[in-house]
Amino acid sequence: NNTRRSCCATMAGQRTAVGTVVLLLTSYTCAKPEEWHNDLSIANCTTTALGCFDNLFPSALPQREGTADSYKGCASNCFSKGYLGVAGIINGQDCWCSHSDEPLGPPNSKGCDLPCIGDADVMCGGTRAFNEFSFKCNPPAQTFACSSDTNTCVQTVDGPFHSPTCDETCQATTTPTPSHGPLGLSSKILLIASCGVIIPYFLFGAMYLKFVKRQSGTDLVVHKGFWTILPGLIKDGVVFTIGGCKPSAILYAKM
């Protein structure tokens, strides 16, 4: 019936004899509504009908691009895949594309009898014929929005901004710098030892040497002799450790 034909593609009939009655069996292939997809969000298209044309074998139009419920939907499908030539719909919904500037296939004045899914007043081909049309599409204006994940400006289909910076309204998410927290016990002990013992040791020692012993220059360093030989002692200790803690003849000679 018309309802079935408006949403289904008929397949070739098969004659079957049942007794003295001959039946013509016709199968239908129906598309679910969710399978009809028009890339209207990709491009805005205008179409010009060219008429009904026979489908050849192989297909007069070379490339199928999904299904569509109107000429504009099919044109948008073709445009999104890079096709700019004549397009056509067959079986009421199947969208086909080409790069041709002229209609393809011989004219057929009666073969296009299936209404379009989205407009019952317009024919979308037949079981063996295309309604062909030319089209012109314009890509939609680019729009942008702030990403909910990173708060950065990203391109979207229906964003509120036309600037790739989203008018500087997005605030990028930053990772907070980890806090090292308060000083540990060992750090506190070292800090107290430095401020309370070592610094007064050198400060008051230098004052004593200057004002009591009347020293000057490098002689103001407390226990200068010890600090002078300390690097050598450290070196000998390292050599002794590397040597397996075995005394050498050189060390005995120094002693």
mmCIF file of C-alpha atoms in Angstrom:
data_model
loop_
_atom_site.group_PDB
_atom_site.id
_atom_site.type_symbol
_atom_site.label_atom_id
_atom_site.label_comp_id
_atom_site.label_asym_id
_atom_site.label_seq_id
_atom_site.Cartn_x
_atom_site.Cartn_y
_atom_site.Cartn_z
ATOM 1 C CA ASN A 1 0.000 0.000 0.000
ATOM 2 C CA ASN A 2 1.009 3.670 -0.124
ATOM 3 C CA THR A 3 2.047 3.690 3.518
ATOM 4 C CA ARG A 4 4.350 0.723 2.987
ATOM 5 C CA ARG A 5 5.718 2.113 -0.251
ATOM 6 C CA SER A 6 6.512 5.454 1.342
ATOM 7 C CA CYS A 7 8.927 3.879 3.804
ATOM 8 C CA CYS A 8 10.005 0.653 2.131
ATOM 9 C CA ALA A 9 11.956 -0.471 -0.879
ATOM 10 C CA THR A 10 10.283 -3.241 -2.880
ATOM 11 C CA MET A 11 12.331 -6.120 -4.199
ATOM 12 C CA ALA A 12 11.736 -8.044 -7.417
ATOM 13 C CA GLY A 13 8.535 -10.127 -7.358
ATOM 14 C CA GLN A 14 8.533 -13.905 -7.666
ATOM 15 C CA ARG A 15 5.660 -15.888 -9.162
ATOM 16 C CA THR A 16 4.659 -18.967 -7.165
ATOM 17 C CA ALA A 17 1.979 -21.474 -8.214
ATOM 18 C CA VAL A 18 -0.343 -22.769 -5.503
ATOM 19 C CA GLY A 19 -2.680 -25.269 -7.130
ATOM 20 C CA THR A 20 -4.339 -23.396 -9.975
ATOM 21 C CA VAL A 21 -3.655 -19.949 -8.436
ATOM 22 C CA VAL A 22 -0.522 -18.016 -9.353
ATOM 23 C CA LEU A 23 0.687 -15.671 -6.617
ATOM 24 C CA LEU A 24 3.063 -12.750 -7.112
ATOM 25 C CA LEU A 25 5.199 -12.559 -3.993
ATOM 26 C CA THR A 26 6.863 -9.222 -3.310
ATOM 27 C CA SER A 27 9.298 -8.648 -0.477
ATOM 28 C CA TYR A 28 9.905 -5.323 1.219
ATOM 29 C CA THR A 29 12.974 -3.914 2.917
ATOM 30 C CA CYS A 30 12.058 -1.171 5.365
ATOM 31 C CA ALA A 31 14.460 1.212 7.010
ATOM 32 C CA LYS A 32 14.064 2.023 10.659
ATOM 33 C CA PRO A 33 13.521 5.747 11.373
ATOM 34 C CA GLU A 34 16.891 5.996 13.143
ATOM 35 C CA GLU A 35 18.608 4.775 9.947
ATOM 36 C CA TRP A 36 17.468 7.851 8.025
ATOM 37 C CA HIS A 37 20.258 10.336 8.471
ATOM 38 C CA ASN A 38 20.565 13.736 6.884
ATOM 39 C CA ASP A 39 23.736 15.705 7.497
ATOM 40 C CA LEU A 40 21.786 18.958 7.806
ATOM 41 C CA SER A 41 24.067 20.078 10.610
ATOM 42 C CA ILE A 42 27.006 19.987 8.172
ATOM 43 C CA ALA A 43 25.669 22.108 5.315
ATOM 44 C CA ASN A 44 22.685 24.212 4.259
ATOM 45 C CA CYS A 45 21.613 23.197 0.766
ATOM 46 C CA THR A 46 19.264 24.316 -1.997
ATOM 47 C CA THR A 47 18.151 21.879 -4.708
ATOM 48 C CA THR A 48 16.750 22.030 -8.249
ATOM 49 C CA ALA A 49 14.716 19.055 -9.460
ATOM 50 C CA LEU A 50 15.841 17.612 -12.807
ATOM 51 C CA GLY A 51 13.188 14.907 -13.251
ATOM 52 C CA CYS A 52 12.825 11.135 -13.178
ATOM 53 C CA PHE A 53 15.453 8.913 -14.788
ATOM 54 C CA ASP A 54 15.830 5.176 -15.212
ATOM 55 C CA ASN A 55 18.354 3.397 -13.027
ATOM 56 C CA LEU A 56 20.876 1.521 -15.117
ATOM 57 C CA PHE A 57 22.995 -1.475 -14.143
ATOM 58 C CA PRO A 58 25.325 -0.733 -12.567
ATOM 59 C CA SER A 59 23.667 2.255 -10.901
ATOM 60 C CA ALA A 60 23.405 5.424 -12.971
ATOM 61 C CA LEU A 61 24.653 7.388 -9.981
ATOM 62 C CA PRO A 62 27.978 5.941 -8.808
ATOM 63 C CA GLN A 63 28.032 6.384 -5.041
ATOM 64 C CA ARG A 64 25.435 5.662 -2.352
ATOM 65 C CA GLU A 65 25.636 7.894 0.739
ATOM 66 C CA GLY A 66 23.140 6.584 3.237
ATOM 67 C CA THR A 67 19.466 7.451 3.337
ATOM 68 C CA ALA A 68 17.612 10.751 3.300
ATOM 69 C CA ASP A 69 14.048 11.898 3.779
ATOM 70 C CA SER A 70 14.270 14.807 1.308
ATOM 71 C CA TYR A 71 16.295 16.261 -1.553
ATOM 72 C CA LYS A 72 18.012 18.675 0.838
ATOM 73 C CA GLY A 73 18.951 15.828 3.173
ATOM 74 C CA CYS A 74 20.485 13.835 0.326
ATOM 75 C CA ALA A 75 22.291 16.920 -1.004
ATOM 76 C CA SER A 76 23.813 17.518 2.427
ATOM 77 C CA ASN A 77 24.905 13.861 2.603
ATOM 78 C CA CYS A 78 26.646 14.147 -0.773
ATOM 79 C CA PHE A 79 28.199 17.536 -0.006
ATOM 80 C CA SER A 80 29.643 16.243 3.283
ATOM 81 C CA LYS A 81 31.463 13.496 1.305
ATOM 82 C CA GLY A 82 32.866 15.873 -1.317
ATOM 83 C CA TYR A 83 30.333 15.280 -4.113
ATOM 84 C CA LEU A 84 29.212 18.430 -5.940
ATOM 85 C CA GLY A 85 27.438 16.985 -9.000
ATOM 86 C CA VAL A 86 23.958 15.636 -9.666
ATOM 87 C CA ALA A 87 22.385 13.596 -6.835
ATOM 88 C CA GLY A 88 19.343 11.387 -6.747
ATOM 89 C CA ILE A 89 17.011 9.394 -4.519
ATOM 90 C CA ILE A 90 15.663 5.947 -5.335
ATOM 91 C CA ASN A 91 13.314 3.615 -3.425
ATOM 92 C CA GLY A 92 11.910 6.594 -1.529
ATOM 93 C CA GLN A 93 15.001 7.049 0.651
ATOM 94 C CA ASP A 94 18.305 5.790 -0.800
ATOM 95 C CA CYS A 95 20.617 8.718 -1.519
ATOM 96 C CA TRP A 96 23.114 8.497 -4.379
ATOM 97 C CA CYS A 97 25.773 11.025 -5.437
ATOM 98 C CA SER A 98 27.940 11.895 -8.431
ATOM 99 C CA HIS A 99 30.374 14.446 -9.817
ATOM 100 C CA SER A 100 28.359 14.798 -13.022
ATOM 101 C CA ASP A 101 26.995 18.181 -14.150
ATOM 102 C CA GLU A 102 24.209 16.522 -16.168
ATOM 103 C CA PRO A 103 21.430 14.036 -15.293
ATOM 104 C CA LEU A 104 22.425 10.376 -15.563
ATOM 105 C CA GLY A 105 20.280 7.679 -17.164
ATOM 106 C CA PRO A 106 17.428 7.880 -19.714
ATOM 107 C CA PRO A 107 14.304 9.875 -18.733
ATOM 108 C CA ASN A 108 11.399 7.929 -17.229
ATOM 109 C CA SER A 109 8.141 9.825 -16.881
ATOM 110 C CA LYS A 110 6.298 7.166 -14.853
ATOM 111 C CA GLY A 111 8.919 5.322 -12.813
ATOM 112 C CA CYS A 112 9.173 7.734 -9.868
ATOM 113 C CA ASP A 113 6.136 6.997 -7.718
ATOM 114 C CA LEU A 114 7.481 6.739 -4.151
ATOM 115 C CA PRO A 115 6.948 9.817 -1.938
ATOM 116 C CA CYS A 116 9.829 11.215 0.085
ATOM 117 C CA ILE A 117 9.791 10.262 3.755
ATOM 118 C CA GLY A 118 10.006 13.893 4.830
ATOM 119 C CA ASP A 119 7.609 15.326 2.212
ATOM 120 C CA ALA A 120 4.801 13.176 0.834
ATOM 121 C CA ASP A 121 4.082 15.732 -1.914
ATOM 122 C CA VAL A 122 7.510 15.175 -3.503
ATOM 123 C CA MET A 123 8.558 11.957 -5.213
ATOM 124 C CA CYS A 124 11.826 10.291 -4.185
ATOM 125 C CA GLY A 125 12.299 7.887 -7.075
ATOM 126 C CA GLY A 126 10.825 4.447 -7.572
ATOM 127 C CA THR A 127 11.965 0.862 -7.377
ATOM 128 C CA ARG A 128 13.965 1.240 -10.615
ATOM 129 C CA ALA A 129 14.175 4.996 -11.151
ATOM 130 C CA PHE A 130 15.872 8.036 -9.630
ATOM 131 C CA ASN A 131 14.483 11.461 -8.927
ATOM 132 C CA GLU A 132 17.606 13.422 -9.778
ATOM 133 C CA PHE A 133 18.430 16.996 -8.792
ATOM 134 C CA SER A 134 21.280 19.456 -8.775
ATOM 135 C CA PHE A 135 22.219 21.201 -5.549
ATOM 136 C CA LYS A 136 24.271 23.936 -3.998
ATOM 137 C CA CYS A 137 25.402 23.795 -0.389
ATOM 138 C CA ASN A 138 27.024 26.333 1.903
ATOM 139 C CA PRO A 139 28.958 25.147 4.947
ATOM 140 C CA PRO A 140 27.457 26.453 8.184
ATOM 141 C CA ALA A 141 29.244 29.189 10.078
ATOM 142 C CA GLN A 142 31.764 27.856 12.562
ATOM 143 C CA THR A 143 30.656 28.137 16.165
ATOM 144 C CA PHE A 144 32.560 27.578 19.391
ATOM 145 C CA ALA A 145 31.844 26.835 23.041
ATOM 146 C CA CYS A 146 33.727 26.346 26.296
ATOM 147 C CA SER A 147 34.511 22.685 26.934
ATOM 148 C CA SER A 148 32.940 21.368 30.132
ATOM 149 C CA ASP A 149 35.976 19.134 30.744
ATOM 150 C CA THR A 150 38.889 21.529 30.294
ATOM 151 C CA ASN A 151 37.146 24.928 30.071
ATOM 152 C CA THR A 152 38.983 25.583 26.800
ATOM 153 C CA CYS A 153 37.390 26.955 23.628
ATOM 154 C CA VAL A 154 36.429 24.164 21.177
ATOM 155 C CA GLN A 155 34.501 24.076 17.899
ATOM 156 C CA THR A 156 30.932 22.763 18.119
ATOM 157 C CA VAL A 157 27.875 22.543 15.872
ATOM 158 C CA ASP A 158 25.699 25.007 17.782
ATOM 159 C CA GLY A 159 28.077 26.930 20.046
ATOM 160 C CA PRO A 160 27.187 30.444 21.270
ATOM 161 C CA PHE A 161 30.457 32.026 20.076
ATOM 162 C CA HIS A 162 31.737 32.773 16.565
ATOM 163 C CA SER A 163 35.280 33.544 17.698
ATOM 164 C CA PRO A 164 37.806 30.699 18.162
ATOM 165 C CA THR A 165 38.716 32.308 21.497
ATOM 166 C CA CYS A 166 35.102 32.200 22.763
ATOM 167 C CA ASP A 167 35.454 35.925 23.460
ATOM 168 C CA GLU A 168 38.022 35.086 26.150
ATOM 169 C CA THR A 169 35.301 33.724 28.445
ATOM 170 C CA CYS A 170 36.777 30.232 28.991
ATOM 171 C CA GLN A 171 39.012 29.732 31.991
ATOM 172 C CA ALA A 172 41.385 26.827 31.469
ATOM 173 C CA THR A 173 41.549 24.313 34.283
ATOM 174 C CA THR A 174 44.944 24.413 35.970
ATOM 175 C CA THR A 175 46.480 21.732 38.120
ATOM 176 C CA PRO A 176 47.172 23.104 41.608
ATOM 177 C CA THR A 177 50.779 23.070 42.711
ATOM 178 C CA PRO A 178 51.191 20.398 45.380
ATOM 179 C CA SER A 179 51.975 21.707 48.825
ATOM 180 C CA HIS A 180 54.958 20.261 50.604
ATOM 181 C CA GLY A 181 53.330 20.873 53.979
ATOM 182 C CA PRO A 182 55.135 21.850 57.195
ATOM 183 C CA LEU A 183 58.749 20.939 57.888
ATOM 184 C CA GLY A 184 59.441 17.428 59.103
ATOM 185 C CA LEU A 185 61.036 16.635 62.466
ATOM 186 C CA SER A 186 64.530 16.115 61.022
ATOM 187 C CA SER A 187 64.336 19.417 59.125
ATOM 188 C CA LYS A 188 63.301 21.220 62.295
ATOM 189 C CA ILE A 189 66.187 19.702 64.261
ATOM 190 C CA LEU A 190 68.680 20.720 61.566
ATOM 191 C CA LEU A 191 67.260 24.236 61.431
ATOM 192 C CA ILE A 192 67.424 24.647 65.209
ATOM 193 C CA ALA A 193 70.986 23.290 65.267
ATOM 194 C CA SER A 194 72.066 25.693 62.523
ATOM 195 C CA CYS A 195 70.494 28.773 64.090
ATOM 196 C CA GLY A 196 71.052 27.945 67.744
ATOM 197 C CA VAL A 197 74.520 26.358 67.756
ATOM 198 C CA ILE A 198 76.582 26.718 64.572
ATOM 199 C CA ILE A 199 75.893 30.374 63.834
ATOM 200 C CA PRO A 200 76.558 31.556 67.443
ATOM 201 C CA TYR A 201 79.674 29.346 67.502
ATOM 202 C CA PHE A 202 81.277 31.227 64.601
ATOM 203 C CA LEU A 203 79.807 34.636 65.471
ATOM 204 C CA PHE A 204 80.759 34.804 69.139
ATOM 205 C CA GLY A 205 84.060 33.034 68.449
ATOM 206 C CA ALA A 206 85.027 35.699 65.902
ATOM 207 C CA MET A 207 84.058 38.487 68.333
ATOM 208 C CA TYR A 208 86.176 36.859 71.067
ATOM 209 C CA LEU A 209 89.209 36.549 68.751
ATOM 210 C CA LYS A 210 88.846 40.119 67.538
ATOM 211 C CA PHE A 211 88.257 42.010 70.743
ATOM 212 C CA VAL A 212 90.033 39.791 73.267
ATOM 213 C CA LYS A 213 92.825 38.144 71.249
ATOM 214 C CA ARG A 214 93.202 41.130 68.867
ATOM 215 C CA GLN A 215 93.130 38.893 65.805
ATOM 216 C CA SER A 216 92.146 39.963 62.291
ATOM 217 C CA GLY A 217 91.523 38.599 58.797
ATOM 218 C CA THR A 218 91.288 34.825 58.457
ATOM 219 C CA ASP A 219 92.532 34.466 62.040
ATOM 220 C CA LEU A 220 89.017 35.378 63.155
ATOM 221 C CA VAL A 221 87.861 31.882 62.135
ATOM 222 C CA VAL A 222 87.333 29.828 65.283
ATOM 223 C CA HIS A 223 89.660 26.817 65.387
ATOM 224 C CA LYS A 224 91.192 27.836 62.089
ATOM 225 C CA GLY A 225 93.723 24.998 62.173
ATOM 226 C CA PHE A 226 90.996 22.376 62.385
ATOM 227 C CA TRP A 227 88.970 23.837 59.495
ATOM 228 C CA THR A 228 92.157 24.071 57.424
ATOM 229 C CA ILE A 229 93.024 20.362 57.678
ATOM 230 C CA LEU A 230 89.377 19.172 57.540
ATOM 231 C CA PRO A 231 89.297 18.748 53.681
ATOM 232 C CA GLY A 232 92.401 16.553 53.857
ATOM 233 C CA LEU A 233 90.886 14.441 56.616
ATOM 234 C CA ILE A 234 87.751 13.969 54.550
ATOM 235 C CA LYS A 235 89.838 12.940 51.533
ATOM 236 C CA ASP A 236 91.804 10.394 53.585
ATOM 237 C CA GLY A 237 88.546 8.976 54.963
ATOM 238 C CA VAL A 238 87.133 8.530 51.459
ATOM 239 C CA VAL A 239 90.319 6.823 50.242
ATOM 240 C CA PHE A 240 90.315 4.581 53.307
ATOM 241 C CA THR A 241 86.680 3.597 52.688
ATOM 242 C CA ILE A 242 87.184 2.910 48.971
ATOM 243 C CA GLY A 243 90.245 0.804 49.785
ATOM 244 C CA GLY A 244 88.137 -1.597 51.845
ATOM 245 C CA CYS A 245 89.000 -0.019 55.181
ATOM 246 C CA LYS A 246 92.563 -1.374 54.968
ATOM 247 C CA PRO A 247 95.327 0.963 56.141
ATOM 248 C CA SER A 248 97.911 1.746 53.471
ATOM 249 C CA ALA A 249 101.616 2.379 53.778
ATOM 250 C CA ILE A 250 101.068 6.047 52.878
ATOM 251 C CA LEU A 251 98.711 6.524 55.803
ATOM 252 C CA TYR A 252 101.170 4.776 58.154
ATOM 253 C CA ALA A 253 103.936 7.014 56.851
ATOM 254 C CA LYS A 254 101.806 10.132 57.557
ATOM 255 C CA MET A 255 101.152 8.836 61.030
#
